[in-house]
Coordinates of C-alpha atoms and ligand atoms in Angstrom, one line a residue:
M1 CA -1.9 -4.5 -11.8
L2 CA -2.9 -8.0 -11.3
K3 CA -4.7 -7.9 -15.1
G4 CA -3.7 -10.7 -17.4
K5 CA -1.1 -11.7 -14.4
K6 CA -1.1 -16.0 -14.6
I7 CA -1.2 -17.1 -10.8
V8 CA -0.5 -21.1 -9.8
L9 CA -1.9 -21.3 -6.3
G10 CA -0.4 -24.1 -4.1
V11 CA -3.3 -24.5 -1.3
T12 CA -1.8 -27.6 1.6
G13 CA -3.2 -29.7 4.0
G14 CA -4.6 -26.9 7.4
I15 CA -7.5 -25.9 7.9
A16 CA -6.9 -22.6 6.6
A17 CA -7.6 -24.2 3.4
Y18 CA -11.0 -22.8 3.4
K19 CA -10.1 -19.1 3.4
S20 CA -7.8 -20.3 -0.1
A21 CA -11.4 -19.5 -1.3
E22 CA -12.3 -16.3 -1.0
L23 CA -8.5 -15.8 -1.8
V24 CA -9.0 -16.8 -5.5
R25 CA -11.9 -15.0 -5.7
E26 CA -10.2 -11.2 -4.9
L27 CA -7.5 -12.5 -7.6
V28 CA -9.7 -13.2 -10.1
R29 CA -12.0 -9.8 -9.3
S30 CA -8.2 -7.8 -9.9
G31 CA -8.1 -9.4 -12.9
A32 CA -5.8 -12.5 -12.1
E33 CA -5.7 -15.8 -14.3
V34 CA -6.0 -18.2 -11.0
F35 CA -4.7 -21.8 -11.6
V36 CA -4.7 -23.9 -8.4
V37 CA -2.7 -26.8 -7.3
M38 CA -4.3 -28.9 -4.6
T39 CA -2.3 -30.9 -2.1
H40 CA -4.3 -34.3 -0.6
G41 CA -4.1 -32.8 2.6
A42 CA -5.5 -29.9 1.2
Q43 CA -8.6 -32.0 -0.5
A44 CA -9.0 -33.0 3.1
F45 CA -10.9 -29.1 3.9
I46 CA -12.1 -27.8 0.6
T47 CA -12.7 -29.4 -2.5
P48 CA -11.4 -28.9 -6.4
L49 CA -14.9 -29.1 -7.0
T50 CA -15.2 -25.0 -4.9
L51 CA -11.7 -24.1 -6.1
Q52 CA -12.4 -25.0 -9.8
T53 CA -15.8 -22.8 -10.2
L54 CA -14.2 -19.9 -8.5
S55 CA -10.9 -20.0 -10.6
G56 CA -12.6 -21.3 -13.8
Y57 CA -10.0 -23.5 -14.3
K58 CA -9.6 -27.4 -13.5
V59 CA -8.0 -28.0 -10.4
A60 CA -5.1 -30.0 -10.4
T61 CA -4.1 -32.5 -7.7
D62 CA -1.9 -35.2 -9.0
L63 CA 1.3 -36.0 -10.5
F64 CA 1.3 -39.0 -12.3
S65 CA -2.3 -38.3 -13.5
L66 CA -2.3 -39.0 -18.0
I67 CA -4.7 -37.3 -18.6
E68 CA -3.8 -33.8 -16.1
E69 CA -0.3 -34.5 -17.2
S70 CA -1.4 -33.9 -20.3
E71 CA -3.6 -31.3 -20.4
I72 CA -1.6 -29.1 -16.9
G73 CA 1.3 -30.9 -16.0
H74 CA 3.7 -30.0 -14.0
I75 CA 6.1 -28.5 -16.0
S76 CA 3.5 -26.0 -18.0
L77 CA 2.1 -25.1 -14.6
A78 CA 5.4 -24.2 -13.6
E79 CA 6.5 -21.9 -16.9
R80 CA 3.1 -20.3 -16.8
A81 CA 3.4 -19.1 -14.1
D82 CA 4.2 -15.1 -13.6
I83 CA 3.5 -16.0 -9.7
L84 CA 4.2 -19.4 -7.5
V85 CA 1.8 -18.6 -4.7
I86 CA 1.5 -21.3 -1.2
A87 CA -1.6 -20.4 1.0
P88 CA -1.6 -21.8 3.2
A89 CA 1.1 -23.6 4.1
T90 CA 1.8 -25.7 6.5
A91 CA 5.0 -26.6 7.5
N92 CA 4.8 -29.8 5.8
V93 CA 5.4 -27.8 2.8
I94 CA 8.1 -25.8 4.1
G95 CA 9.5 -28.7 5.1
K96 CA 9.5 -29.9 2.0
I97 CA 10.3 -26.9 -0.4
A98 CA 13.5 -26.4 1.9
G99 CA 14.7 -29.9 2.0
G100 CA 13.9 -30.3 -2.0
V101 CA 12.0 -32.6 -1.7
A102 CA 9.1 -33.0 -5.0
D103 CA 7.7 -35.6 -4.5
D104 CA 3.8 -34.5 -4.8
L105 CA 2.6 -32.1 -8.1
L106 CA 2.8 -28.5 -5.9
T107 CA 6.6 -29.5 -4.9
T108 CA 7.1 -30.3 -8.3
V109 CA 5.9 -27.4 -10.0
V110 CA 7.8 -25.6 -6.7
M111 CA 11.4 -27.2 -7.9
A112 CA 10.9 -26.9 -11.4
T113 CA 9.2 -23.1 -11.5
R114 CA 11.6 -19.6 -12.3
A115 CA 8.7 -17.6 -11.4
P116 CA 8.9 -15.8 -7.8
V117 CA 7.4 -18.1 -5.4
L118 CA 5.4 -16.6 -2.3
L119 CA 4.4 -18.8 1.1
A120 CA 2.1 -17.2 3.3
P121 CA 2.4 -19.7 6.4
A122 CA -0.8 -21.0 8.6
M123 CA -0.2 -23.9 11.4
N124 CA -0.6 -24.6 15.0
V125 CA 1.8 -21.7 17.3
H126 CA 4.0 -24.5 18.5
M127 CA 4.4 -25.4 15.4
W128 CA 5.2 -21.9 13.6
E129 CA 8.0 -21.7 16.8
N130 CA 9.7 -25.2 16.2
P131 CA 13.1 -23.9 15.6
I132 CA 13.4 -26.8 12.7
C133 CA 10.3 -24.8 10.8
Q134 CA 12.2 -21.2 12.0
E135 CA 15.7 -22.4 10.0
N136 CA 14.0 -23.8 7.0
I137 CA 12.0 -20.8 6.5
L138 CA 15.3 -18.5 6.8
K139 CA 16.6 -20.9 4.7
L140 CA 13.8 -20.9 2.2
R141 CA 14.2 -16.5 2.6
G142 CA 18.0 -16.9 1.8
R143 CA 17.2 -18.4 -1.2
G144 CA 14.7 -15.7 -2.1
Y145 CA 11.7 -17.3 -1.5
H146 CA 8.9 -14.6 -0.5
F147 CA 6.9 -14.4 2.7
V148 CA 4.1 -13.0 4.5
D149 CA 3.9 -14.1 8.1
P150 CA 1.0 -15.4 9.9
E151 CA -0.9 -13.1 12.1
S152 CA -1.4 -13.3 16.0
G153 CA -4.8 -14.5 17.5
E154 CA -6.8 -17.4 18.2
L155 CA -6.3 -20.3 16.1
A156 CA -8.4 -22.9 14.7
C157 CA -6.9 -25.8 17.6
G158 CA -7.9 -23.7 20.5
Y159 CA -4.2 -22.1 21.2
E160 CA -3.7 -18.3 21.4
G161 CA -0.6 -17.6 19.1
K162 CA 1.1 -16.6 15.7
G163 CA 0.3 -19.3 12.9
R164 CA -3.1 -17.5 11.3
L165 CA -2.8 -17.5 8.3
A166 CA -2.2 -13.5 7.4
E167 CA -5.3 -11.0 5.9
I168 CA -6.3 -12.1 2.1
P169 CA -5.7 -8.8 1.6
A170 CA -2.3 -8.2 3.1
I171 CA -1.4 -11.3 0.9
V172 CA -3.1 -9.9 -2.2
E173 CA -1.0 -6.7 -1.8
E174 CA 2.5 -8.9 -1.7
I175 CA 1.3 -10.5 -4.6
R176 CA 1.2 -6.9 -6.2
A177 CA 4.2 -5.8 -4.5
I178 CA 6.6 -8.7 -5.9
L179 CA 4.8 -8.8 -9.8
S180 CA 5.5 -4.1 -9.7
P181 CA 8.1 -3.1 -11.2
K182 CA 10.6 -2.2 -8.8
D183 CA 11.7 1.2 -10.6
F184 CA 12.1 2.9 -6.9
S185 CA 14.1 0.1 -5.0
G186 CA 16.9 1.8 -3.1
E187 CA 15.0 5.7 -2.9
I188 CA 13.4 6.5 0.1
L189 CA 10.2 8.4 0.1
L190 CA 8.7 10.8 1.9
V191 CA 4.8 10.8 1.7
T192 CA 2.5 13.1 3.4
A193 CA -1.3 12.7 3.8
G194 CA -4.7 13.6 5.5
P195 CA -5.4 17.0 7.4
T196 CA -4.4 18.6 10.0
E197 CA -6.1 18.7 13.3
E198 CA -5.4 22.1 15.5
P199 CA -7.1 21.9 18.3
I200 CA -9.7 24.7 20.2
D201 CA -9.9 22.5 23.2
P202 CA -9.6 19.4 24.5
V203 CA -12.9 18.5 22.4
R204 CA -12.9 21.1 19.5
Y205 CA -10.4 21.4 16.8
L206 CA -10.2 23.6 13.2
S207 CA -9.3 21.2 10.4
N208 CA -10.6 20.4 6.8
R209 CA -12.5 17.4 4.4
S210 CA -9.7 15.9 3.7
S211 CA -9.4 12.2 4.5
G212 CA -5.7 11.1 3.7
K213 CA -6.8 9.0 0.4
M214 CA -4.2 10.5 -2.5
G215 CA -1.8 10.5 0.3
F216 CA -1.9 7.1 1.8
A217 CA -2.4 5.4 -2.5
L218 CA 0.8 7.4 -3.6
A219 CA 2.6 6.0 0.1
R220 CA 1.3 2.3 -1.1
A221 CA 1.7 3.2 -5.0
A222 CA 5.6 3.7 -3.9
R223 CA 6.1 0.9 -2.2
L224 CA 4.6 -1.4 -4.9
R225 CA 7.0 0.1 -6.7
G226 CA 10.3 -0.9 -4.0
A227 CA 10.4 2.6 -2.1
R228 CA 10.8 2.9 1.3
V229 CA 7.9 5.1 2.3
I230 CA 7.7 7.5 5.1
L231 CA 4.3 8.0 5.3
V232 CA 3.4 10.9 7.9
S233 CA -0.3 11.7 8.2
G234 CA -2.2 13.5 10.1
P235 CA -6.0 12.1 11.3
S236 CA -7.9 9.9 9.1
A237 CA -9.4 7.0 9.1
L238 CA -7.3 4.9 6.5
K239 CA -5.2 1.9 8.0
P240 CA -1.7 2.3 6.7
P241 CA -1.2 1.0 3.7
C242 CA 1.6 -2.6 4.4
G243 CA 4.9 -2.1 4.6
V244 CA 5.4 1.2 5.1
K245 CA 6.9 3.5 7.9
F246 CA 3.5 5.2 9.1
I247 CA 4.6 8.0 11.5
P248 CA 1.2 9.7 12.4
V249 CA 1.0 13.0 13.7
R250 CA -2.2 15.7 14.9
T251 CA -1.6 19.6 14.1
A252 CA 0.7 21.6 11.0
V253 CA 3.7 22.3 13.9
E254 CA 4.3 18.3 14.5
M255 CA 3.9 17.3 10.4
R256 CA 6.4 20.3 9.8
E257 CA 8.8 18.3 12.7
A258 CA 8.2 14.9 11.2
V259 CA 8.9 16.2 7.7
L260 CA 11.7 18.0 8.9
E261 CA 13.2 14.7 10.6
N262 CA 13.2 13.1 8.0
L263 CA 13.5 14.8 5.0
A264 CA 17.7 14.4 4.6
Q265 CA 17.0 10.7 3.8
A266 CA 14.5 10.7 1.2
S267 CA 15.1 11.4 -3.0
A268 CA 11.4 12.7 -3.4
L269 CA 9.1 14.5 -1.0
I270 CA 5.3 14.6 -1.5
M271 CA 3.4 17.0 0.4
A272 CA 0.0 15.8 -0.2
A273 CA -1.3 16.7 3.0
A274 CA -3.5 19.5 3.4
V275 CA -2.4 21.4 5.8
S276 CA -4.2 23.4 8.2
D277 CA -2.8 27.4 7.0
Y278 CA -4.3 28.7 10.4
R279 CA -3.9 27.1 14.0
P280 CA -5.9 29.3 17.1
Q281 CA -3.5 31.2 19.0
R282 CA -4.3 29.4 21.9
S283 CA -5.3 25.8 22.8
H284 CA -7.2 26.7 26.3
A285 CA -7.0 23.3 28.7
E286 CA -10.5 23.4 29.4
K287 CA -13.6 23.0 26.9
M288 CA -14.5 26.9 26.5
K289 CA -17.8 27.4 28.4
K290 CA -21.0 29.4 25.6
S291 CA -20.9 33.1 26.6
K292 CA -23.7 35.9 25.1
T293 CA -21.6 37.0 22.6
E294 CA -19.7 36.9 19.8
L295 CA -17.1 34.9 20.4
N296 CA -14.0 35.9 18.6
L297 CA -11.2 33.2 18.5
P298 CA -7.6 34.4 17.5
L299 CA -5.6 32.5 14.7
E300 CA -2.0 32.2 14.0
L301 CA 0.0 31.6 10.6
N302 CA 0.8 27.9 10.6
P303 CA 5.0 27.0 9.5
D304 CA 4.5 26.3 5.9
I305 CA 6.4 22.8 5.5
L306 CA 6.3 22.5 1.9
F307 CA 7.9 26.1 1.5
E308 CA 10.8 25.5 4.2
A309 CA 11.3 21.5 1.9
G310 CA 11.8 24.4 -0.4
Q311 CA 14.5 26.2 1.0
R312 CA 16.6 22.8 1.3
K313 CA 15.6 21.4 -1.7
G314 CA 19.2 19.4 -2.3
K315 CA 18.9 17.4 -5.8
R316 CA 15.7 15.6 -4.2
V317 CA 12.2 16.0 -6.2
L318 CA 9.3 17.7 -4.5
I319 CA 6.3 17.4 -5.2
G320 CA 3.0 19.9 -3.9
F321 CA -0.7 19.7 -4.1
A322 CA -2.3 22.6 -4.7
A323 CA -6.2 22.3 -3.8
E324 CA -8.0 25.4 -5.8
T325 CA -11.6 26.7 -6.3
E326 CA -11.0 29.6 -8.7
D327 CA -7.9 30.7 -11.2
L328 CA -6.5 26.9 -11.3
L329 CA -3.4 27.1 -12.9
A330 CA -2.4 30.5 -12.4
N331 CA -2.5 29.6 -8.5
A332 CA -1.2 26.7 -9.0
R333 CA 1.6 27.9 -11.1
K334 CA 1.9 30.6 -7.9
K335 CA 2.8 27.5 -5.2
L336 CA 5.5 26.3 -7.7
T337 CA 7.8 29.1 -7.9
E338 CA 7.3 30.2 -4.1
K339 CA 8.1 27.2 -2.8
N340 CA 10.5 25.9 -5.4
L341 CA 8.9 23.1 -6.5
D342 CA 9.3 20.4 -9.2
L343 CA 5.4 19.1 -9.9
I344 CA 2.9 20.2 -8.4
V345 CA -0.8 18.6 -8.8
A346 CA -3.7 21.3 -9.1
N347 CA -7.1 19.6 -8.6
D348 CA -10.1 22.1 -8.3
V349 CA -12.0 20.3 -5.6
N350 CA -15.4 21.8 -6.8
R351 CA -15.6 19.3 -9.4
P352 CA -17.7 16.3 -9.1
G353 CA -14.9 13.3 -8.8
A354 CA -12.4 15.0 -7.3
G355 CA -11.4 16.5 -4.3
F356 CA -11.9 15.5 -1.1
A357 CA -13.4 12.2 0.3
V358 CA -14.5 10.4 -3.0
D359 CA -12.0 7.5 -5.2
T360 CA -11.4 9.2 -7.9
N361 CA -9.6 12.9 -8.7
I362 CA -9.4 15.3 -11.7
V363 CA -6.0 17.3 -11.9
K364 CA -3.4 19.2 -14.0
M365 CA -0.3 18.9 -13.4
I366 CA 2.1 21.6 -13.9
D367 CA 5.8 20.7 -13.9
R368 CA 9.0 23.4 -13.6
F369 CA 9.5 24.1 -17.1
G370 CA 6.2 25.3 -17.3
K371 CA 4.4 21.9 -19.7
V372 CA 0.7 21.6 -18.1
E373 CA -0.7 18.4 -18.4
E374 CA -4.4 17.6 -17.9
L375 CA -5.5 14.1 -16.9
P376 CA -8.8 12.8 -17.3
L377 CA -11.2 11.8 -14.3
M378 CA -9.1 8.9 -13.0
S379 CA -8.4 7.0 -9.9
K380 CA -6.7 8.1 -7.1
E381 CA -4.6 5.0 -7.3
D382 CA -4.1 5.2 -10.6
L383 CA -3.2 8.8 -10.1
A384 CA -0.7 8.4 -7.4
H385 CA 1.7 5.7 -10.1
R386 CA 1.4 9.1 -12.4
V387 CA 2.5 11.4 -10.7
L388 CA 5.4 8.7 -9.3
D389 CA 6.0 8.7 -13.0
R390 CA 6.9 12.0 -13.2
V391 CA 9.8 12.0 -10.4
L392 CA 11.3 9.5 -12.4
S393 CA 10.7 11.5 -15.7
L394 CA 11.7 15.4 -13.2
R395 CA 15.1 13.5 -12.4
S396 CA 16.1 12.7 -15.5
A397 CA 15.6 16.0 -17.5
Ligands
CTP1 N1 1.7 23.1 2.4 C1 2.2 22.9 3.6 N2 2.3 23.6 5.0 C2 0.9 24.9 4.7 C3 0.2 25.1 3.9 C4 0.4 24.4 2.8 O1 3.8 21.9 3.8 N3 1.4 25.3 6.1 C5 1.6 22.1 1.4 C6 0.5 21.0 1.0 O2 1.1 20.0 1.7 C7 0.2 21.2 -0.4 C8 0.7 22.7 -1.2 O3 1.5 23.1 -0.1 O4 1.5 20.2 -0.5 C9 -0.2 23.8 -1.4 O5 -0.9 23.7 -0.4 P1 -2.9 24.8 -0.2 O6 -3.0 25.0 0.8 O7 -3.4 25.0 -1.5 O8 -1.2 26.1 -0.4 P2 -1.3 27.3 0.5 O9 0.0 27.7 0.4 O10 -1.5 27.2 2.3 O11 -2.6 28.7 0.1 P3 -3.6 29.0 -0.3 O12 -4.0 28.3 1.1 O13 -3.6 30.6 -0.3 O14 -4.3 28.3 -1.0

């Protein structure tokens, strides 16, 4: 996604400047070309040589250097940028940009660029809370500047509070979001993920091997493409993607409630969750003791959430997943029809590289017109984008 993107990274003078090295590495690893501009203040905390070594390009520092100006002058930097990121951004640089000051290379590039600008502030908590700083941020937000807010925690200056530079993955994610095409803007997408857990007693439950990876990848991709995303997930070890509304649930009944509550506002529902078909007839309040005989555990049917959503489908696009171990196409087609779906993503979970807990998947997508699209082995992230592409094409079909 960041492959080939040209990112101008401004580094300003705060203790968090050392973290810009990690940011450069991460961006370069994602395939971006990074051109670093450092203020004089930044160079007191980290050397240009470090960032030059990591980025592979000469670091620009000086507005009035004849050589630098001819090679990487402020106009050329401003024009080549797909995005301009300032991390860390001090209260000083925020104030200067808000006040229209352009008195060094970085602020001049900001003034001259037409690319989106993302600021990741980092400063002492009192500076962050200072109404002048907050007013400047408000003003810049109003002008379309993007911010990734600092986090709370222990600050280098010994204080506790908000002001610590956002985590590097959160900054990279925001860059991705800004640079993604926004073909889902204005839409609300409802996505489910993970397994459900059906309690037997306080320490035991029925569940399955779903990790939540596919649903989380879908939620993240939709959010990057501009959707407002509601992610309803059963128990998963994964961290919810930035910027999505996350509703954690445990059982199929809880998942049903969360889905049906949010369905009306959604323009599409993608059910990637592996919902338990059955639950124990009764969940024991106390831990069950073993006995000398065999155990019979009566199970009852859980609600079929997707089927119910299909009954009240309206104009929304409904997508289901089918995990199969035999007769993949026939079984998936049956589910597509019975549940009134627009598309079903079928995977043979027995194939290596497909199914639960891995980062890749091999699927066949069958749409409501009967068309089968066979996809090669790909990452769940890439598959998420392919599924979203189908949401758009099915809607216009
Ligand atoms: N699903 C659901 N509610 C259930 C079971 C499944 O909403 N109680 C959804 C899943 O999220 C998935 C689709 O239905 O998108 C197909 O799930 P799957 O378990 O493969 O199908 P089932 O209808 O349960 O059929 P079977 O288990 O017999 O294969």
